[in-house]
């Protein structure tokens, strides 16, 4: 429902303020420290073994509908995921114990469609302004690896994960004006996954449909706008 509202807001801005719009197109490089979080009972012993450094690159567009306000979107190729582990021991009716465990280094590549609002300050120094950004993104999986493998036991690892993901993003940064129309920017953005990325792989393996896995990340954003 939240993402639907953001989409309607985007359409309203595009058609309602077209006569006053100024569009700035830019290139983005976004190294991201990514991790995962779990919704699961403690008995499964899910752990995030470490955070991973992944990369995001793409094109952004800031659509100004007022002097200090812009609707921001784009297309960004971004990798997400971290190394996780789980360890579950179940006692069987015959008195034996079955242990299910594993360590998976997850790397999922997405094409992101960000939908956010950017708020800009006036100049805080010559040719320098601050911006704040809030919104979300709709993401489509394009590839995935587990433990650096695309196929494990005859099955594609990409099938372990859902095709679509949604997340919320909050961030801010600084823009520097160079010349008449060129701007450099640098910022920091927190990405919090809203949707379950597990396509029933872990829930079926551990026999619990309530298990879910979500992405998290913090990115350093660098780029140039024209």
PDB file of N, CA and C in Angstrom, residues 75-170:
ATOM      1  N   UNK A  75      17.255   4.371 -12.645  1.00  0.00           N
ATOM      2  CA  UNK A  75      17.456   2.939 -12.804  1.00  0.00           C
ATOM      3  C   UNK A  75      18.855   2.610 -12.284  1.00  0.00           C
ATOM      4  N   UNK A  76      18.907   1.732 -11.296  1.00  0.00           N
ATOM      5  CA  UNK A  76      20.177   1.431 -10.629  1.00  0.00           C
ATOM      6  C   UNK A  76      20.383  -0.077 -10.568  1.00  0.00           C
ATOM      7  N   UNK A  77      21.552  -0.521 -10.978  1.00  0.00           N
ATOM      8  CA  UNK A  77      21.939  -1.923 -10.839  1.00  0.00           C
ATOM      9  C   UNK A  77      22.682  -2.048  -9.511  1.00  0.00           C
ATOM     10  N   UNK A  78      22.134  -2.884  -8.595  1.00  0.00           N
ATOM     11  CA  UNK A  78      22.731  -2.967  -7.265  1.00  0.00           C
ATOM     12  C   UNK A  78      22.775  -4.420  -6.796  1.00  0.00           C
ATOM     13  N   UNK A  79      23.883  -4.784  -6.172  1.00  0.00           N
ATOM     14  CA  UNK A  79      24.035  -6.109  -5.583  1.00  0.00           C
ATOM     15  C   UNK A  79      23.791  -6.029  -4.081  1.00  0.00           C
ATOM     16  N   UNK A  80      23.104  -7.050  -3.542  1.00  0.00           N
ATOM     17  CA  UNK A  80      22.775  -7.087  -2.121  1.00  0.00           C
ATOM     18  C   UNK A  80      23.042  -8.483  -1.566  1.00  0.00           C
ATOM     19  N   UNK A  81      23.037  -8.577  -0.244  1.00  0.00           N
ATOM     20  CA  UNK A  81      23.171  -9.871   0.407  1.00  0.00           C
ATOM     21  C   UNK A  81      24.428  -9.979   1.245  1.00  0.00           C
ATOM     22  N   UNK A  82      24.434 -10.942   2.160  1.00  0.00           N
ATOM     23  CA  UNK A  82      25.563 -11.146   3.056  1.00  0.00           C
ATOM     24  C   UNK A  82      25.720 -12.638   3.334  1.00  0.00           C
ATOM     25  N   UNK A  83      26.696 -12.967   4.145  1.00  0.00           N
ATOM     26  CA  UNK A  83      26.908 -14.362   4.545  1.00  0.00           C
ATOM     27  C   UNK A  83      26.069 -14.657   5.789  1.00  0.00           C
ATOM     28  N   UNK A  84      25.230 -15.690   5.699  1.00  0.00           N
ATOM     29  CA  UNK A  84      24.365 -16.062   6.811  1.00  0.00           C
ATOM     30  C   UNK A  84      24.586 -17.530   7.171  1.00  0.00           C
ATOM     31  N   UNK A  85      24.184 -17.899   8.389  1.00  0.00           N
ATOM     32  CA  UNK A  85      24.262 -19.300   8.806  1.00  0.00           C
ATOM     33  C   UNK A  85      23.015 -19.670   9.591  1.00  0.00           C
ATOM     34  N   UNK A  86      22.745 -20.969   9.670  1.00  0.00           N
ATOM     35  CA  UNK A  86      21.612 -21.481  10.445  1.00  0.00           C
ATOM     36  C   UNK A  86      21.980 -22.866  10.948  1.00  0.00           C
ATOM     37  N   UNK A  87      21.395 -23.244  12.079  1.00  0.00           N
ATOM     38  CA  UNK A  87      21.714 -24.532  12.707  1.00  0.00           C
ATOM     39  C   UNK A  87      20.518 -24.966  13.544  1.00  0.00           C
ATOM     40  N   UNK A  88      19.854 -26.018  13.084  1.00  0.00           N
ATOM     41  CA  UNK A  88      18.622 -26.471  13.737  1.00  0.00           C
ATOM     42  C   UNK A  88      18.701 -27.979  13.985  1.00  0.00           C
ATOM     43  N   UNK A  89      18.476 -28.374  15.225  1.00  0.00           N
ATOM     44  CA  UNK A  89      18.462 -29.793  15.595  1.00  0.00           C
ATOM     45  C   UNK A  89      17.059 -30.181  16.034  1.00  0.00           C
ATOM     46  N   UNK A  90      16.547 -31.235  15.409  1.00  0.00           N
ATOM     47  CA  UNK A  90      15.190 -31.697  15.691  1.00  0.00           C
ATOM     48  C   UNK A  90      15.220 -33.152  16.148  1.00  0.00           C
ATOM     49  N   UNK A  91      14.536 -33.420  17.262  1.00  0.00           N
ATOM     50  CA  UNK A  91      14.467 -34.786  17.767  1.00  0.00           C
ATOM     51  C   UNK A  91      13.339 -35.531  17.068  1.00  0.00           C
ATOM     52  N   UNK A  92      13.661 -36.717  16.534  1.00  0.00           N
ATOM     53  CA  UNK A  92      12.689 -37.529  15.814  1.00  0.00           C
ATOM     54  C   UNK A  92      11.929 -38.445  16.767  1.00  0.00           C
ATOM     55  N   UNK A  93      10.851 -39.025  16.276  1.00  0.00           N
ATOM     56  CA  UNK A  93      10.012 -39.900  17.111  1.00  0.00           C
ATOM     57  C   UNK A  93      10.752 -41.156  17.554  1.00  0.00           C
ATOM     58  N   UNK A  94      11.767 -41.591  16.796  1.00  0.00           N
ATOM     59  CA  UNK A  94      12.524 -42.785  17.175  1.00  0.00           C
ATOM     60  C   UNK A  94      13.671 -42.479  18.124  1.00  0.00           C
ATOM     61  N   UNK A  95      13.755 -41.234  18.585  1.00  0.00           N
ATOM     62  CA  UNK A  95      14.790 -40.843  19.525  1.00  0.00           C
ATOM     63  C   UNK A  95      16.059 -40.301  18.886  1.00  0.00           C
ATOM     64  N   UNK A  96      16.170 -40.414  17.572  1.00  0.00           N
ATOM     65  CA  UNK A  96      17.344 -39.871  16.890  1.00  0.00           C
ATOM     66  C   UNK A  96      17.196 -38.365  16.696  1.00  0.00           C
ATOM     67  N   UNK A  97      18.271 -37.733  16.319  1.00  0.00           N
ATOM     68  CA  UNK A  97      18.282 -36.280  16.116  1.00  0.00           C
ATOM     69  C   UNK A  97      18.700 -35.959  14.691  1.00  0.00           C
ATOM     70  N   UNK A  98      17.936 -35.098  14.059  1.00  0.00           N
ATOM     71  CA  UNK A  98      18.270 -34.617  12.717  1.00  0.00           C
ATOM     72  C   UNK A  98      18.751 -33.177  12.826  1.00  0.00           C
ATOM     73  N   UNK A  99      19.929 -32.909  12.264  1.00  0.00           N
ATOM     74  CA  UNK A  99      20.495 -31.568  12.289  1.00  0.00           C
ATOM     75  C   UNK A  99      20.511 -30.993  10.877  1.00  0.00           C
ATOM     76  N   UNK A 100      19.962 -29.806  10.758  1.00  0.00           N
ATOM     77  CA  UNK A 100      19.964 -29.087   9.479  1.00  0.00           C
ATOM     78  C   UNK A 100      20.758 -27.797   9.680  1.00  0.00           C
ATOM     79  N   UNK A 101      21.848 -27.660   8.957  1.00  0.00           N
ATOM     80  CA  UNK A 101      22.651 -26.445   9.112  1.00  0.00           C
ATOM     81  C   UNK A 101      23.277 -26.060   7.781  1.00  0.00           C
ATOM     82  N   UNK A 102      23.797 -24.875   7.747  1.00  0.00           N
ATOM     83  CA  UNK A 102      24.452 -24.412   6.537  1.00  0.00           C
ATOM     84  C   UNK A 102      24.961 -22.992   6.693  1.00  0.00           C
ATOM     85  N   UNK A 103      25.873 -22.632   5.813  1.00  0.00           N
ATOM     86  CA  UNK A 103      26.386 -21.267   5.727  1.00  0.00           C
ATOM     87  C   UNK A 103      26.307 -20.836   4.269  1.00  0.00           C
ATOM     88  N   UNK A 104      25.597 -19.767   4.011  1.00  0.00           N
ATOM     89  CA  UNK A 104      25.371 -19.306   2.642  1.00  0.00           C
ATOM     90  C   UNK A 104      25.840 -17.863   2.482  1.00  0.00           C
ATOM     91  N   UNK A 105      26.706 -17.647   1.519  1.00  0.00           N
ATOM     92  CA  UNK A 105      27.122 -16.296   1.156  1.00  0.00           C
ATOM     93  C   UNK A 105      26.234 -15.859  -0.009  1.00  0.00           C
ATOM     94  N   UNK A 106      25.265 -15.003   0.286  1.00  0.00           N
ATOM     95  CA  UNK A 106      24.229 -14.622  -0.678  1.00  0.00           C
ATOM     96  C   UNK A 106      24.638 -13.351  -1.425  1.00  0.00           C
ATOM     97  N   UNK A 107      24.516 -13.390  -2.738  1.00  0.00           N
ATOM     98  CA  UNK A 107      24.738 -12.201  -3.572  1.00  0.00           C
ATOM     99  C   UNK A 107      23.626 -12.143  -4.608  1.00  0.00           C
ATOM    100  N   UNK A 108      22.734 -11.163  -4.476  1.00  0.00           N
ATOM    101  CA  UNK A 108      21.605 -11.019  -5.388  1.00  0.00           C
ATOM    102  C   UNK A 108      21.721  -9.679  -6.107  1.00  0.00           C
ATOM    103  N   UNK A 109      21.579  -9.715  -7.423  1.00  0.00           N
ATOM    104  CA  UNK A 109      21.649  -8.487  -8.219  1.00  0.00           C
ATOM    105  C   UNK A 109      20.228  -8.047  -8.591  1.00  0.00           C
ATOM    106  N   UNK A 110      19.980  -6.764  -8.405  1.00  0.00           N
ATOM    107  CA  UNK A 110      18.665  -6.184  -8.686  1.00  0.00           C
ATOM    108  C   UNK A 110      18.794  -5.003  -9.646  1.00  0.00           C
ATOM    109  N   UNK A 111      17.740  -4.754 -10.403  1.00  0.00           N
ATOM    110  CA  UNK A 111      17.530  -3.458 -11.045  1.00  0.00           C
ATOM    111  C   UNK A 111      16.538  -2.700 -10.182  1.00  0.00           C
ATOM    112  N   UNK A 112      16.961  -1.557  -9.656  1.00  0.00           N
ATOM    113  CA  UNK A 112      16.136  -0.774  -8.739  1.00  0.00           C
ATOM    114  C   UNK A 112      15.460   0.385  -9.470  1.00  0.00           C
ATOM    115  N   UNK A 113      14.218   0.630  -9.101  1.00  0.00           N
ATOM    116  CA  UNK A 113      13.483   1.815  -9.536  1.00  0.00           C
ATOM    117  C   UNK A 113      13.170   2.636  -8.289  1.00  0.00           C
ATOM    118  N   UNK A 114      14.029   3.600  -7.926  1.00  0.00           N
ATOM    119  CA  UNK A 114      13.755   4.421  -6.746  1.00  0.00           C
ATOM    120  C   UNK A 114      12.623   5.399  -6.997  1.00  0.00           C
ATOM    121  N   UNK A 115      11.820   5.633  -5.981  1.00  0.00           N
ATOM    122  CA  UNK A 115      10.720   6.601  -6.018  1.00  0.00           C
ATOM    123  C   UNK A 115      10.790   7.376  -4.704  1.00  0.00           C
ATOM    124  N   UNK A 116      11.336   8.575  -4.756  1.00  0.00           N
ATOM    125  CA  UNK A 116      11.585   9.286  -3.509  1.00  0.00           C
ATOM    126  C   UNK A 116      11.401  10.787  -3.676  1.00  0.00           C
ATOM    127  N   UNK A 117      11.355  11.461  -2.556  1.00  0.00           N
ATOM    128  CA  UNK A 117      11.254  12.915  -2.500  1.00  0.00           C
ATOM    129  C   UNK A 117      12.575  13.469  -1.985  1.00  0.00           C
ATOM    130  N   UNK A 118      13.114  14.464  -2.684  1.00  0.00           N
ATOM    131  CA  UNK A 118      14.336  15.131  -2.254  1.00  0.00           C
ATOM    132  C   UNK A 118      14.016  16.565  -1.844  1.00  0.00           C
ATOM    133  N   UNK A 119      14.537  16.948  -0.702  1.00  0.00           N
ATOM    134  CA  UNK A 119      14.381  18.304  -0.190  1.00  0.00           C
ATOM    135  C   UNK A 119      15.754  18.966  -0.164  1.00  0.00           C
ATOM    136  N   UNK A 120      15.867  20.153  -0.750  1.00  0.00           N
ATOM    137  CA  UNK A 120      17.138  20.850  -0.870  1.00  0.00           C
ATOM    138  C   UNK A 120      17.127  22.126  -0.025  1.00  0.00           C
ATOM    139  N   UNK A 121      18.247  22.406   0.616  1.00  0.00           N
ATOM    140  CA  UNK A 121      18.390  23.662   1.348  1.00  0.00           C
ATOM    141  C   UNK A 121      18.816  24.760   0.378  1.00  0.00           C
ATOM    142  N   UNK A 122      18.796  25.987   0.853  1.00  0.00           N
ATOM    143  CA  UNK A 122      19.473  27.053   0.145  1.00  0.00           C
ATOM    144  C   UNK A 122      20.981  26.900   0.352  1.00  0.00           C
ATOM    145  N   UNK A 123      21.770  27.729  -0.279  1.00  0.00           N
ATOM    146  CA  UNK A 123      23.225  27.609  -0.167  1.00  0.00           C
ATOM    147  C   UNK A 123      23.687  27.762   1.282  1.00  0.00           C
ATOM    148  N   UNK A 124      24.475  26.793   1.745  1.00  0.00           N
ATOM    149  CA  UNK A 124      25.080  26.874   3.081  1.00  0.00           C
ATOM    150  C   UNK A 124      26.506  27.390   2.996  1.00  0.00           C
ATOM    151  N   UNK A 125      27.052  27.401   1.790  1.00  0.00           N
ATOM    152  CA  UNK A 125      28.368  27.940   1.454  1.00  0.00           C
ATOM    153  C   UNK A 125      28.318  28.233  -0.037  1.00  0.00           C
ATOM    154  N   UNK A 126      29.255  28.988  -0.574  1.00  0.00           N
ATOM    155  CA  UNK A 126      29.220  29.287  -2.006  1.00  0.00           C
ATOM    156  C   UNK A 126      29.118  28.018  -2.860  1.00  0.00           C
ATOM    157  N   UNK A 127      28.066  27.940  -3.686  1.00  0.00           N
ATOM    158  CA  UNK A 127      27.826  26.824  -4.619  1.00  0.00           C
ATOM    159  C   UNK A 127      27.640  25.480  -3.919  1.00  0.00           C
ATOM    160  N   UNK A 128      27.220  25.496  -2.651  1.00  0.00           N
ATOM    161  CA  UNK A 128      27.080  24.254  -1.873  1.00  0.00           C
ATOM    162  C   UNK A 128      25.714  24.217  -1.187  1.00  0.00           C
ATOM    163  N   UNK A 129      24.986  23.117  -1.376  1.00  0.00           N
ATOM    164  CA  UNK A 129      23.695  22.932  -0.708  1.00  0.00           C
ATOM    165  C   UNK A 129      23.635  21.528  -0.110  1.00  0.00           C
ATOM    166  N   UNK A 130      22.713  21.351   0.813  1.00  0.00           N
ATOM    167  CA  UNK A 130      22.443  20.041   1.384  1.00  0.00           C
ATOM    168  C   UNK A 130      21.130  19.505   0.818  1.00  0.00           C
ATOM    169  N   UNK A 131      21.001  18.167   0.792  1.00  0.00           N
ATOM    170  CA  UNK A 131      19.720  17.571   0.400  1.00  0.00           C
ATOM    171  C   UNK A 131      19.378  16.430   1.357  1.00  0.00           C
ATOM    172  N   UNK A 132      18.081  16.189   1.488  1.00  0.00           N
ATOM    173  CA  UNK A 132      17.567  15.084   2.296  1.00  0.00           C
ATOM    174  C   UNK A 132      16.594  14.295   1.425  1.00  0.00           C
ATOM    175  N   UNK A 133      16.639  12.985   1.550  1.00  0.00           N
ATOM    176  CA  UNK A 133      15.879  12.117   0.658  1.00  0.00           C
ATOM    177  C   UNK A 133      15.118  11.072   1.462  1.00  0.00           C
ATOM    178  N   UNK A 134      13.854  10.846   1.093  1.00  0.00           N
ATOM    179  CA  UNK A 134      13.039   9.816   1.738  1.00  0.00           C
ATOM    180  C   UNK A 134      12.096   9.222   0.700  1.00  0.00           C
ATOM    181  N   UNK A 135      11.909   7.922   0.767  1.00  0.00           N
ATOM    182  CA  UNK A 135      11.020   7.246  -0.174  1.00  0.00           C
ATOM    183  C   UNK A 135      11.244   5.760  -0.153  1.00  0.00           C
ATOM    184  N   UNK A 136      11.179   5.143  -1.306  1.00  0.00           N
ATOM    185  CA  UNK A 136      11.350   3.698  -1.401  1.00  0.00           C
ATOM    186  C   UNK A 136      11.843   3.327  -2.780  1.00  0.00           C
ATOM    187  N   UNK A 137      11.969   2.022  -3.013  1.00  0.00           N
ATOM    188  CA  UNK A 137      12.339   1.554  -4.336  1.00  0.00           C
ATOM    189  C   UNK A 137      11.667   0.212  -4.611  1.00  0.00           C
ATOM    190  N   UNK A 138      11.367  -0.010  -5.876  1.00  0.00           N
ATOM    191  CA  UNK A 138      10.826  -1.273  -6.354  1.00  0.00           C
ATOM    192  C   UNK A 138      11.922  -1.969  -7.137  1.00  0.00           C
ATOM    193  N   UNK A 139      12.262  -3.190  -6.747  1.00  0.00           N
ATOM    194  CA  UNK A 139      13.457  -3.846  -7.259  1.00  0.00           C
ATOM    195  C   UNK A 139      13.112  -5.185  -7.915  1.00  0.00           C
ATOM    196  N   UNK A 140      13.774  -5.466  -9.032  1.00  0.00           N
ATOM    197  CA  UNK A 140      13.578  -6.712  -9.762  1.00  0.00           C
ATOM    198  C   UNK A 140      14.880  -7.493  -9.802  1.00  0.00           C
ATOM    199  N   UNK A 141      14.821  -8.751  -9.378  1.00  0.00           N
ATOM    200  CA  UNK A 141      16.010  -9.606  -9.383  1.00  0.00           C
ATOM    201  C   UNK A 141      16.413  -9.941 -10.813  1.00  0.00           C
ATOM    202  N   UNK A 142      17.722  -9.822 -11.117  1.00  0.00           N
ATOM    203  CA  UNK A 142      18.221 -10.190 -12.439  1.00  0.00           C
ATOM    204  C   UNK A 142      19.197 -11.363 -12.371  1.00  0.00           C
ATOM    205  N   UNK A 143      19.787 -11.619 -11.207  1.00  0.00           N
ATOM    206  CA  UNK A 143      20.711 -12.747 -11.055  1.00  0.00           C
ATOM    207  C   UNK A 143      20.961 -12.965  -9.568  1.00  0.00           C
ATOM    208  N   UNK A 144      21.496 -14.143  -9.251  1.00  0.00           N
ATOM    209  CA  UNK A 144      21.823 -14.435  -7.858  1.00  0.00           C
ATOM    210  C   UNK A 144      22.853 -15.551  -7.792  1.00  0.00           C
ATOM    211  N   UNK A 145      23.704 -15.475  -6.772  1.00  0.00           N
ATOM    212  CA  UNK A 145      24.668 -16.528  -6.482  1.00  0.00           C
ATOM    213  C   UNK A 145      24.610 -16.858  -4.992  1.00  0.00           C
ATOM    214  N   UNK A 146      24.900 -18.108  -4.670  1.00  0.00           N
ATOM    215  CA  UNK A 146      25.076 -18.537  -3.284  1.00  0.00           C
ATOM    216  C   UNK A 146      26.423 -19.233  -3.197  1.00  0.00           C
ATOM    217  N   UNK A 147      27.271 -18.753  -2.295  1.00  0.00           N
ATOM    218  CA  UNK A 147      28.641 -19.268  -2.179  1.00  0.00           C
ATOM    219  C   UNK A 147      29.370 -19.204  -3.518  1.00  0.00           C
ATOM    220  N   UNK A 148      29.106 -18.089  -4.241  1.00  0.00           N
ATOM    221  CA  UNK A 148      29.732 -17.793  -5.528  1.00  0.00           C
ATOM    222  C   UNK A 148      29.372 -18.816  -6.601  1.00  0.00           C
ATOM    223  N   UNK A 149      28.233 -19.495  -6.447  1.00  0.00           N
ATOM    224  CA  UNK A 149      27.796 -20.489  -7.424  1.00  0.00           C
ATOM    225  C   UNK A 149      26.395 -20.150  -7.929  1.00  0.00           C
ATOM    226  N   UNK A 150      26.197 -20.318  -9.250  1.00  0.00           N
ATOM    227  CA  UNK A 150      24.879 -20.106  -9.838  1.00  0.00           C
ATOM    228  C   UNK A 150      24.033 -21.374  -9.824  1.00  0.00           C
ATOM    229  N   UNK A 151      24.699 -22.530  -9.713  1.00  0.00           N
ATOM    230  CA  UNK A 151      23.998 -23.816  -9.675  1.00  0.00           C
ATOM    231  C   UNK A 151      24.579 -24.660  -8.551  1.00  0.00           C
ATOM    232  N   UNK A 152      23.702 -25.197  -7.686  1.00  0.00           N
ATOM    233  CA  UNK A 152      24.106 -26.082  -6.596  1.00  0.00           C
ATOM    234  C   UNK A 152      23.202 -27.304  -6.621  1.00  0.00           C
ATOM    235  N   UNK A 153      23.813 -28.481  -6.677  1.00  0.00           N
ATOM    236  CA  UNK A 153      23.064 -29.748  -6.721  1.00  0.00           C
ATOM    237  C   UNK A 153      22.048 -29.770  -7.865  1.00  0.00           C
ATOM    238  N   UNK A 154      22.439 -29.212  -9.003  1.00  0.00           N
ATOM    239  CA  UNK A 154      21.586 -29.245 -10.179  1.00  0.00           C
ATOM    240  C   UNK A 154      20.474 -28.223 -10.203  1.00  0.00           C
ATOM    241  N   UNK A 155      20.422 -27.351  -9.199  1.00  0.00           N
ATOM    242  CA  UNK A 155      19.369 -26.336  -9.128  1.00  0.00           C
ATOM    243  C   UNK A 155      19.965 -24.937  -9.190  1.00  0.00           C
ATOM    244  N   UNK A 156      19.331 -24.045  -9.960  1.00  0.00           N
ATOM    245  CA  UNK A 156      19.799 -22.670 -10.031  1.00  0.00           C
ATOM    246  C   UNK A 156      19.573 -21.973  -8.700  1.00  0.00           C
ATOM    247  N   UNK A 157      20.612 -21.358  -8.175  1.00  0.00           N
ATOM    248  CA  UNK A 157      20.493 -20.688  -6.874  1.00  0.00           C
ATOM    249  C   UNK A 157      19.574 -19.468  -6.944  1.00  0.00           C
ATOM    250  N   UNK A 158      19.407 -18.880  -8.133  1.00  0.00           N
ATOM    251  CA  UNK A 158      18.526 -17.718  -8.263  1.00  0.00           C
ATOM    252  C   UNK A 158      17.092 -18.050  -7.882  1.00  0.00           C
ATOM    253  N   UNK A 159      16.696 -19.331  -8.047  1.00  0.00           N
ATOM    254  CA  UNK A 159      15.329 -19.723  -7.733  1.00  0.00           C
ATOM    255  C   UNK A 159      15.048 -19.712  -6.226  1.00  0.00           C
ATOM    256  N   UNK A 160      16.089 -19.602  -5.411  1.00  0.00           N
ATOM    257  CA  UNK A 160      15.883 -19.545  -3.966  1.00  0.00           C
ATOM    258  C   UNK A 160      15.267 -18.217  -3.518  1.00  0.00           C
ATOM    259  N   UNK A 161      15.294 -17.224  -4.402  1.00  0.00           N
ATOM    260  CA  UNK A 161      14.918 -15.871  -3.989  1.00  0.00           C
ATOM    261  C   UNK A 161      13.784 -15.336  -4.862  1.00  0.00           C
ATOM    262  N   UNK A 162      12.949 -14.515  -4.250  1.00  0.00           N
ATOM    263  CA  UNK A 162      11.809 -13.934  -4.955  1.00  0.00           C
ATOM    264  C   UNK A 162      12.273 -12.968  -6.046  1.00  0.00           C
ATOM    265  N   UNK A 163      11.454 -12.850  -7.083  1.00  0.00           N
ATOM    266  CA  UNK A 163      11.801 -11.984  -8.209  1.00  0.00           C
ATOM    267  C   UNK A 163      11.749 -10.514  -7.814  1.00  0.00           C
ATOM    268  N   UNK A 164      10.746 -10.142  -7.017  1.00  0.00           N
ATOM    269  CA  UNK A 164      10.557  -8.730  -6.675  1.00  0.00           C
ATOM    270  C   UNK A 164      10.887  -8.456  -5.211  1.00  0.00           C
ATOM    271  N   UNK A 165      11.388  -7.252  -4.976  1.00  0.00           N
ATOM    272  CA  UNK A 165      11.687  -6.783  -3.624  1.00  0.00           C
ATOM    273  C   UNK A 165      11.300  -5.317  -3.524  1.00  0.00           C
ATOM    274  N   UNK A 166      10.887  -4.897  -2.350  1.00  0.00           N
ATOM    275  CA  UNK A 166      10.608  -3.488  -2.086  1.00  0.00           C
ATOM    276  C   UNK A 166      11.381  -3.065  -0.851  1.00  0.00           C
ATOM    277  N   UNK A 167      11.878  -1.848  -0.856  1.00  0.00           N
ATOM    278  CA  UNK A 167      12.537  -1.343   0.345  1.00  0.00           C
ATOM    279  C   UNK A 167      12.256   0.138   0.523  1.00  0.00           C
ATOM    280  N   UNK A 168      12.578   0.616   1.705  1.00  0.00           N
ATOM    281  CA  UNK A 168      12.449   2.029   2.026  1.00  0.00           C
ATOM    282  C   UNK A 168      13.852   2.604   2.104  1.00  0.00           C
ATOM    283  N   UNK A 169      14.005   3.865   1.701  1.00  0.00           N
ATOM    284  CA  UNK A 169      15.322   4.497   1.751  1.00  0.00           C
ATOM    285  C   UNK A 169      15.219   5.868   2.410  1.00  0.00           C
ATOM    286  N   UNK A 170      16.234   6.161   3.206  1.00  0.00           N
ATOM    287  CA  UNK A 170      16.343   7.447   3.900  1.00  0.00           C
ATOM    288  C   UNK A 170      17.797   7.885   3.793  1.00  0.00           C
TER     289      UNK A 170
END
